[in-house]
Every structure is written in structure tokens, then in C-alpha cells.
CSV table of C-alpha atoms in Angstrom, one decimal:
chain,number,residue,atom,x,y,z
A,1,MET,CA,50.3,-63.2,39.8
A,2,GLN,CA,47.9,-61.5,38.3
A,3,ASN,CA,45.3,-62.5,40.9
A,4,LYS,CA,47.7,-61.0,43.5
A,5,LYS,CA,47.4,-57.7,41.7
A,6,THR,CA,43.6,-57.9,41.4
A,7,ASN,CA,43.3,-58.5,45.2
A,8,LYS,CA,45.9,-55.6,45.6
A,9,ARG,CA,44.0,-53.1,43.6
A,10,PHE,CA,40.6,-54.0,45.4
A,11,LYS,CA,41.8,-54.1,48.8
A,12,LEU,CA,39.6,-51.7,50.9
A,13,SER,CA,40.0,-49.5,53.9
A,14,LEU,CA,38.1,-50.3,57.4
A,15,LEU,CA,35.6,-48.0,56.5
A,16,GLY,CA,35.2,-49.2,52.8
A,17,GLY,CA,35.0,-52.8,53.6
A,18,ILE,CA,32.4,-52.0,55.9
A,19,PHE,CA,30.5,-49.8,53.2
A,20,HIS,CA,30.9,-52.8,50.8
A,21,GLY,CA,29.7,-55.7,53.4
A,22,MET,CA,26.8,-53.5,54.0
A,23,GLY,CA,26.0,-52.9,50.2
A,24,MET,CA,26.3,-56.7,49.5
A,25,PHE,CA,23.9,-57.3,52.2
A,26,ILE,CA,21.4,-55.0,50.9
A,27,LEU,CA,22.0,-56.4,47.2
A,28,ARG,CA,21.6,-60.0,48.3
A,29,ARG,CA,18.1,-59.0,49.4
A,30,SER,CA,14.8,-58.9,47.7
A,31,LEU,CA,14.3,-54.9,48.1
A,32,GLY,CA,18.0,-54.2,47.6
A,33,GLN,CA,17.6,-56.1,44.0
A,34,GLN,CA,14.3,-54.2,43.4
A,35,PHE,CA,16.2,-50.9,44.1
A,36,ALA,CA,19.1,-51.9,41.7
A,37,LEU,CA,16.6,-52.9,38.8
A,38,PHE,CA,15.3,-49.4,39.5
A,39,CYS,CA,18.2,-47.9,38.9
A,40,LYS,CA,18.8,-49.5,36.1
A,41,ALA,CA,16.0,-48.7,34.5
A,42,MET,CA,16.3,-44.8,35.2
A,43,ALA,CA,19.8,-44.9,33.9
A,44,SER,CA,18.8,-47.1,30.7
A,45,LEU,CA,17.1,-43.4,29.5
A,46,PHE,CA,20.6,-42.1,29.2
A,47,SER,CA,22.1,-45.4,27.3
A,48,LYS,CA,24.0,-44.5,23.8
A,49,ASN,CA,21.5,-46.7,21.9
A,50,ARG,CA,18.4,-44.9,23.0
A,51,ASN,CA,15.9,-44.1,20.5
A,52,PHE,CA,13.4,-41.3,21.8
A,53,ARG,CA,10.6,-42.1,19.3
A,54,THR,CA,10.2,-46.1,20.2
A,55,ASP,CA,10.7,-45.0,23.9
A,56,ALA,CA,8.0,-42.3,23.8
A,57,LYS,CA,5.7,-45.2,22.1
A,58,ASN,CA,6.4,-47.8,24.8
A,59,ILE,CA,5.7,-45.3,27.5
A,60,ILE,CA,2.4,-44.0,25.8
A,61,THR,CA,1.3,-47.4,25.5
A,62,GLN,CA,2.0,-48.4,29.1
A,63,THR,CA,0.4,-45.4,30.3
A,64,PHE,CA,-2.5,-46.0,28.4
A,65,PHE,CA,-2.8,-49.6,29.6
A,66,THR,CA,-2.2,-48.5,33.4
A,67,GLY,CA,-4.5,-45.8,33.5
A,68,VAL,CA,-7.0,-45.3,31.1
A,69,GLU,CA,-8.2,-48.9,31.0
A,70,ILE,CA,-8.6,-49.0,34.6
A,71,PHE,CA,-10.8,-45.6,35.0
A,72,PRO,CA,-14.1,-47.5,34.7
A,73,VAL,CA,-13.3,-49.5,37.9
A,74,LEU,CA,-11.9,-46.5,39.3
A,75,PHE,CA,-14.6,-43.9,38.8
A,76,VAL,CA,-17.4,-46.4,40.5
A,77,VAL,CA,-14.8,-47.2,43.2
A,78,ALA,CA,-13.8,-43.1,43.9
A,79,THR,CA,-17.8,-42.4,43.8
A,80,LEU,CA,-18.7,-44.9,46.3
A,81,PHE,CA,-16.0,-44.0,48.5
A,82,GLY,CA,-16.7,-40.5,48.5
A,83,THR,CA,-20.3,-40.7,48.8
A,84,ALA,CA,-19.9,-43.0,52.1
A,85,VAL,CA,-16.8,-40.6,53.7
A,86,ILE,CA,-18.7,-37.1,52.8
A,87,ILE,CA,-22.2,-38.6,54.6
A,88,GLU,CA,-20.0,-40.1,57.6
A,89,VAL,CA,-17.8,-37.0,58.0
A,90,MET,CA,-20.9,-34.7,57.8
A,91,THR,CA,-23.1,-37.0,60.1
A,92,MET,CA,-20.6,-37.9,62.8
A,93,MET,CA,-18.9,-34.2,62.8
A,94,GLY,CA,-22.1,-32.5,62.9
A,95,LYS,CA,-23.2,-34.6,66.0
A,96,MET,CA,-20.1,-34.3,68.0
A,97,GLY,CA,-20.3,-30.5,67.7
A,98,PHE,CA,-17.1,-30.7,65.3
A,99,SER,CA,-18.5,-28.8,62.1
A,100,ASP,CA,-15.4,-26.9,61.9
A,101,VAL,CA,-13.2,-29.6,61.0
A,102,ILE,CA,-15.1,-31.1,58.3
A,103,GLY,CA,-13.0,-30.0,55.7
A,104,ASN,CA,-9.7,-31.0,57.5
A,105,MET,CA,-11.3,-34.7,57.6
A,106,LEU,CA,-12.1,-34.8,54.3
A,107,VAL,CA,-9.0,-33.7,53.1
A,108,ILE,CA,-7.2,-36.6,55.2
A,109,VAL,CA,-9.5,-39.0,54.4
A,110,ILE,CA,-9.8,-38.5,50.6
A,111,ILE,CA,-7.0,-36.5,49.5
A,112,ARG,CA,-3.9,-37.3,51.8
A,113,GLU,CA,-4.5,-41.0,53.0
A,114,LEU,CA,-7.1,-43.3,51.6
A,115,GLY,CA,-7.5,-41.8,48.1
A,116,PRO,CA,-3.7,-42.5,46.9
A,117,ILE,CA,-3.8,-46.0,48.5
A,118,LEU,CA,-7.3,-47.0,47.3
A,119,THR,CA,-5.7,-45.9,43.8
A,120,ALA,CA,-2.3,-47.5,44.1
A,121,PHE,CA,-4.2,-50.6,45.0
A,122,LEU,CA,-6.5,-50.7,42.0
A,123,ILE,CA,-3.4,-50.4,39.9
A,124,ALA,CA,-1.3,-53.0,41.6
A,125,GLY,CA,-4.3,-55.4,41.4
A,126,ARG,CA,-5.2,-54.7,37.8
A,127,SER,CA,-2.0,-53.3,36.0
A,128,GLY,CA,0.9,-54.6,38.2
A,129,SER,CA,-0.6,-58.4,37.9
A,130,SER,CA,-1.0,-57.9,33.9
A,131,LEU,CA,2.9,-56.6,33.7
A,132,THR,CA,4.2,-59.7,36.0
A,133,THR,CA,2.3,-62.1,33.9
A,134,TYR,CA,3.2,-60.4,30.7
A,135,ILE,CA,6.8,-60.1,31.5
A,136,GLY,CA,7.1,-63.6,33.1
A,137,SER,CA,5.5,-65.1,30.4
A,138,MET,CA,8.0,-64.0,28.3
A,139,VAL,CA,10.8,-65.3,30.5
A,140,ILE,CA,9.2,-68.8,30.6
A,141,ASN,CA,9.1,-68.6,26.6
A,142,SER,CA,12.8,-67.4,26.5
A,143,GLU,CA,11.5,-64.2,24.6
A,144,VAL,CA,13.5,-61.9,27.2
A,145,ASP,CA,16.8,-63.8,26.1
A,146,ALA,CA,16.0,-63.7,22.6
A,147,LEU,CA,15.8,-59.8,23.0
A,148,ALA,CA,19.3,-59.7,24.9
A,149,THR,CA,21.0,-62.1,22.2
A,150,MET,CA,19.5,-59.7,19.3
A,151,GLY,CA,21.5,-56.6,21.2
A,152,VAL,CA,18.1,-55.1,22.7
A,153,ASN,CA,18.6,-54.3,26.5
A,154,PRO,CA,15.3,-56.1,28.2
A,155,ILE,CA,15.4,-53.4,31.2
A,156,ARG,CA,15.1,-50.6,29.2
A,157,PHE,CA,12.7,-52.4,26.3
A,158,LEU,CA,10.3,-54.0,29.2
A,159,VAL,CA,10.9,-52.2,32.8
A,160,MET,CA,11.7,-48.9,32.0
A,161,PRO,CA,8.6,-48.0,29.9
A,162,GLY,CA,6.6,-49.7,32.7
A,163,LEU,CA,8.5,-47.5,35.4
A,164,ILE,CA,7.8,-44.4,33.7
A,165,GLY,CA,4.2,-45.0,32.4
A,166,GLY,CA,3.3,-46.5,35.7
A,167,CYS,CA,4.3,-43.6,37.5
A,168,ILE,CA,2.6,-41.0,34.9
A,169,ALA,CA,-0.8,-43.0,35.2
A,170,MET,CA,-0.7,-43.3,38.8
A,171,PHE,CA,0.1,-39.5,39.3
A,172,PHE,CA,-3.3,-38.8,37.0
A,173,MET,CA,-5.3,-41.5,38.3
A,174,ASN,CA,-4.9,-40.4,42.0
A,175,ILE,CA,-6.1,-36.6,40.8
A,176,ILE,CA,-8.8,-38.1,39.0
A,177,PHE,CA,-9.9,-40.6,42.1
A,178,SER,CA,-10.0,-37.7,44.6
A,179,SER,CA,-11.5,-35.2,42.3
A,180,THR,CA,-14.3,-37.9,41.5
A,181,ALA,CA,-14.7,-38.8,45.3
A,182,ILE,CA,-15.4,-35.0,45.9
A,183,PHE,CA,-17.4,-33.9,42.9
A,184,VAL,CA,-19.5,-37.0,41.8
A,185,GLY,CA,-19.5,-38.2,45.4
A,186,TYR,CA,-21.1,-34.6,46.5
A,187,LEU,CA,-23.7,-35.2,43.8
A,188,ALA,CA,-24.2,-38.9,45.0
A,189,THR,CA,-24.9,-37.5,48.4
A,190,LYS,CA,-27.2,-34.9,47.3
A,191,GLY,CA,-29.3,-37.6,45.5
A,192,ALA,CA,-29.3,-39.9,48.7
A,193,ILE,CA,-30.6,-36.8,50.5
A,194,PHE,CA,-33.1,-36.4,47.9
A,195,MET,CA,-34.2,-40.0,48.0
A,196,SER,CA,-34.4,-40.4,51.4
A,197,GLY,CA,-36.4,-37.2,52.2
A,198,ASN,CA,-33.5,-36.0,54.1
A,199,ALA,CA,-33.7,-38.7,56.5
A,200,LEU,CA,-29.9,-38.2,57.0
A,201,ASN,CA,-30.7,-34.6,58.4
A,202,LEU,CA,-27.9,-33.2,56.1
A,203,GLN,CA,-27.6,-29.5,55.4
A,204,LEU,CA,-25.1,-29.7,52.3
A,205,THR,CA,-24.3,-27.5,49.6
A,206,TRP,CA,-21.6,-27.4,47.0
A,207,SER,CA,-20.4,-23.7,48.2
A,208,TYR,CA,-19.8,-24.9,51.8
A,209,LEU,CA,-18.0,-28.4,51.0
A,210,SER,CA,-15.8,-26.7,48.6
A,211,THR,CA,-14.7,-23.9,50.8
A,212,GLU,CA,-14.1,-26.0,53.8
A,213,ILE,CA,-11.5,-28.4,51.4
A,214,LEU,CA,-9.8,-25.4,50.0
A,215,ASN,CA,-9.7,-23.7,53.1
A,216,ALA,CA,-8.2,-27.1,54.8
A,217,ILE,CA,-5.6,-27.8,51.8
A,218,SER,CA,-2.1,-26.8,52.9
A,219,LEU,CA,1.3,-26.3,50.6
A,220,THR,CA,2.3,-29.9,52.2
A,221,ASP,CA,-0.8,-31.3,50.8
A,222,PHE,CA,-0.1,-30.3,47.0
A,223,ILE,CA,3.8,-31.4,47.4
A,224,PHE,CA,2.4,-35.1,48.8
A,225,ILE,CA,-0.2,-34.9,46.1
A,226,ILE,CA,2.5,-35.1,43.5
A,227,LEU,CA,5.1,-37.2,45.6
A,228,LYS,CA,3.1,-40.1,46.9
A,229,PRO,CA,1.7,-41.0,43.5
A,230,LEU,CA,4.8,-41.3,41.9
A,231,VAL,CA,6.4,-43.2,45.1
A,232,PHE,CA,3.6,-45.8,44.7
A,233,GLY,CA,3.8,-46.0,41.1
A,234,ALA,CA,7.5,-46.9,41.1
A,235,ILE,CA,6.9,-49.3,43.8
A,236,ILE,CA,4.2,-51.3,42.0
A,237,THR,CA,5.9,-51.3,38.5
A,238,THR,CA,9.6,-52.2,40.0
A,239,ASN,CA,8.1,-54.9,42.0
A,240,ALA,CA,6.1,-56.5,39.4
A,241,CYS,CA,9.1,-56.3,36.8
A,242,TYR,CA,11.2,-57.8,39.5
A,243,GLN,CA,8.6,-60.4,40.2
A,244,ALA,CA,8.5,-61.3,36.6
A,245,LEU,CA,12.3,-61.4,35.5
A,246,ASN,CA,12.9,-63.6,38.5
A,247,ILE,CA,10.4,-66.2,37.7
A,248,PRO,CA,11.4,-70.2,37.4
A,249,ARG,CA,11.2,-71.5,34.3
A,250,ASP,CA,8.2,-73.1,34.7
A,251,VAL,CA,4.6,-72.2,33.6
A,252,ARG,CA,2.9,-73.3,36.7
A,253,GLN,CA,4.8,-70.3,38.4
A,254,VAL,CA,3.3,-67.7,36.5
A,255,PRO,CA,0.1,-67.4,38.7
A,256,LYS,CA,2.3,-67.7,41.8
A,257,ALA,CA,4.4,-64.6,40.6
A,258,THR,CA,1.3,-62.9,39.8
A,259,SER,CA,0.0,-63.3,43.3
A,260,ARG,CA,3.3,-62.6,45.1
A,261,SER,CA,3.3,-59.4,43.0
A,262,VAL,CA,0.1,-58.0,43.9
A,263,ILE,CA,0.6,-59.2,47.5
A,264,LYS,CA,4.1,-57.6,48.3
A,265,SER,CA,2.9,-54.1,46.4
A,266,PHE,CA,0.0,-53.8,49.0
A,267,LEU,CA,2.6,-54.5,51.9
A,268,TYR,CA,5.3,-52.2,50.2
A,269,ILE,CA,2.7,-49.3,49.4
A,270,VAL,CA,1.7,-49.5,53.3
A,271,CYS,CA,4.8,-49.3,54.3
A,272,ALA,CA,5.8,-46.5,52.2
A,273,ASP,CA,2.6,-44.3,53.2
A,274,VAL,CA,3.8,-44.8,56.8
A,275,ILE,CA,7.2,-43.6,56.2
A,276,LEU,CA,6.0,-40.9,54.0
A,277,SER,CA,3.2,-40.0,56.9
A,278,PHE,CA,6.0,-39.5,59.6
A,279,PHE,CA,6.6,-35.8,58.0
A,280,TYR,CA,2.9,-35.3,59.1
A,281,PHE,CA,3.0,-36.7,62.6
A,282,VAL,CA,6.4,-34.6,63.3
A,283,ASP,CA,4.4,-31.6,62.2
A,284,TYR,CA,1.4,-32.5,64.3
A,285,MET,CA,4.0,-33.3,67.3
A,286,ASN,CA,5.5,-29.6,67.0
A,287,ASN,CA,1.9,-27.9,66.8
A,288,ILE,CA,0.9,-29.7,70.0
A,289,ASN,CA,4.4,-28.7,71.7
A,290,SER,CA,3.7,-25.0,70.5
A,291,ILE,CA,0.1,-24.9,72.1
A,292,ILE,CA,1.5,-26.6,75.4
């Protein structure tokens, strides 16, 4: 009798049944479960048993772990990357007679596309993998179950600080990466010109470089400087936590989950970058149509 009442209560219309089926289909997939984990982590910020002091401490710790400790490696990669891009763009565009688009090329390569992606790859390879190993080891040692037994929400205690801290760190590290690639890359390029006796045949000054870049940056670039790192940070940390929380109870599965976390983060980052870049593709097509 009770089952009949329950079935009647949840009887859905045709349209509701279609949406219910689509929702269940998505939630049975890895991407759907990761999106659900992201929503649960964000919703846990507003739970009744929140403790802002503990949450702030966990988020700051995670931000420090994700961002500050990776700074030396990120600084070196950004310097080498910026130097190579500045030399290549200045040389190739100058030879082909496109000196007026040097600023646009530097903005596209360093600030808009490869800078955020390289920053995300570094954080996914270092901090994302460490997060998976840390939480995965807790799952195997039943420490996550112990937290739940003591009334502590594991998603709020482990996933939420990793998610918020990862996004904050990714945002600041992306700005530092692009700034280092331009400023320190410029100094390294000047050093290379001096050491080679200007064999590169480059006439490069800071006034010229900074003016070209500032003239090429648009409002849309500023919006994506904020948006892209936050999206990439959410993808890396959510995927890392998901892979850790769904690890089989076998210590040999920890390295497998860690490598799976890094590889899938790389894949998701590239896919997200392509989706976000569609805005620029549409903008380019509109500009071409207006010219034609």
C-alpha cells in the first residue's frame, strides 16, 4: 500500500520523465558525478555546522600548498617560455613584414592561450596529483569513514578547501606566469641579444614591447584572465578529489588514481579551453563578415 502511494507521488509527466532520464544518464557518468561533487562542495559552504575560522585556515593552507610551493618551478618555466616566444614572434613577424601585429601575437600566445594552459598543467601535475594521493591514502586507511563517523562532512573538510584554494591559487599563479613571461622574458631576451652580439638582429626596447602589448589587450582578454584560471582550477581540484574518493581499497591503486587524475585533468583543461575559445572564434568570424 505504501509502495503504491510512493509510486503515485513520484509519477512524472512525459517531459519530466525525459529530463529525469537525462539527469540519471549524466549522473551515472564520470563527468556528471564530478559536477555533482563540485555542487556538493560549493553547497557545503552554506551548511549549518560551518566554522569560518576552520574553513579559512584550511583554504589558506590549500592555497599555499597549491600556489606558493610551485612558484620556483613556475618562475623558471615562465621565463624560458616568455623568452622563446618573444624571440620567435619578434624574429618571424619582423621578417614577414607583420611588425604591427607583434603585440597581438604576444597577447594571444602568452596571456590568452598558452600561459593559462601551461600554468594549469603545472598545477595539475604537481598539486592535483598530491591532492589525489593525500585523499586517496585517507580513503584506503578508512580515515574518510572515520571523519563521517565523527559527524564531520568529508566533502566540506577535504574537497571544499581544495576546490576554493585551488581556484584562488590558479588565478594568482596565472597572473604571475604571464607577468614573468613578459617582464623576465624581456630581460632574458635582452641578455641573449647582448651575449650574442645582436646576432639575432633584434631591436627590442621595453617601451616598444609594453606599448604593443597594452594596445593589443582588450576588455574580453581581461574577462578571460579572470574566468579561465577559475574554470581550470575548479576542473583540476574537483577531478583530483573525485579520483581519490572513488579509489578501490587497495594501496596499489593510489599511483594509478594519481596518474589517472593528472591525465584526465590535462584532457579536461584542453577541452575547456577549446569551449571557452569559441567566443573568440565567433568574434573573428563576425569581424571577417563585417570586412567582406
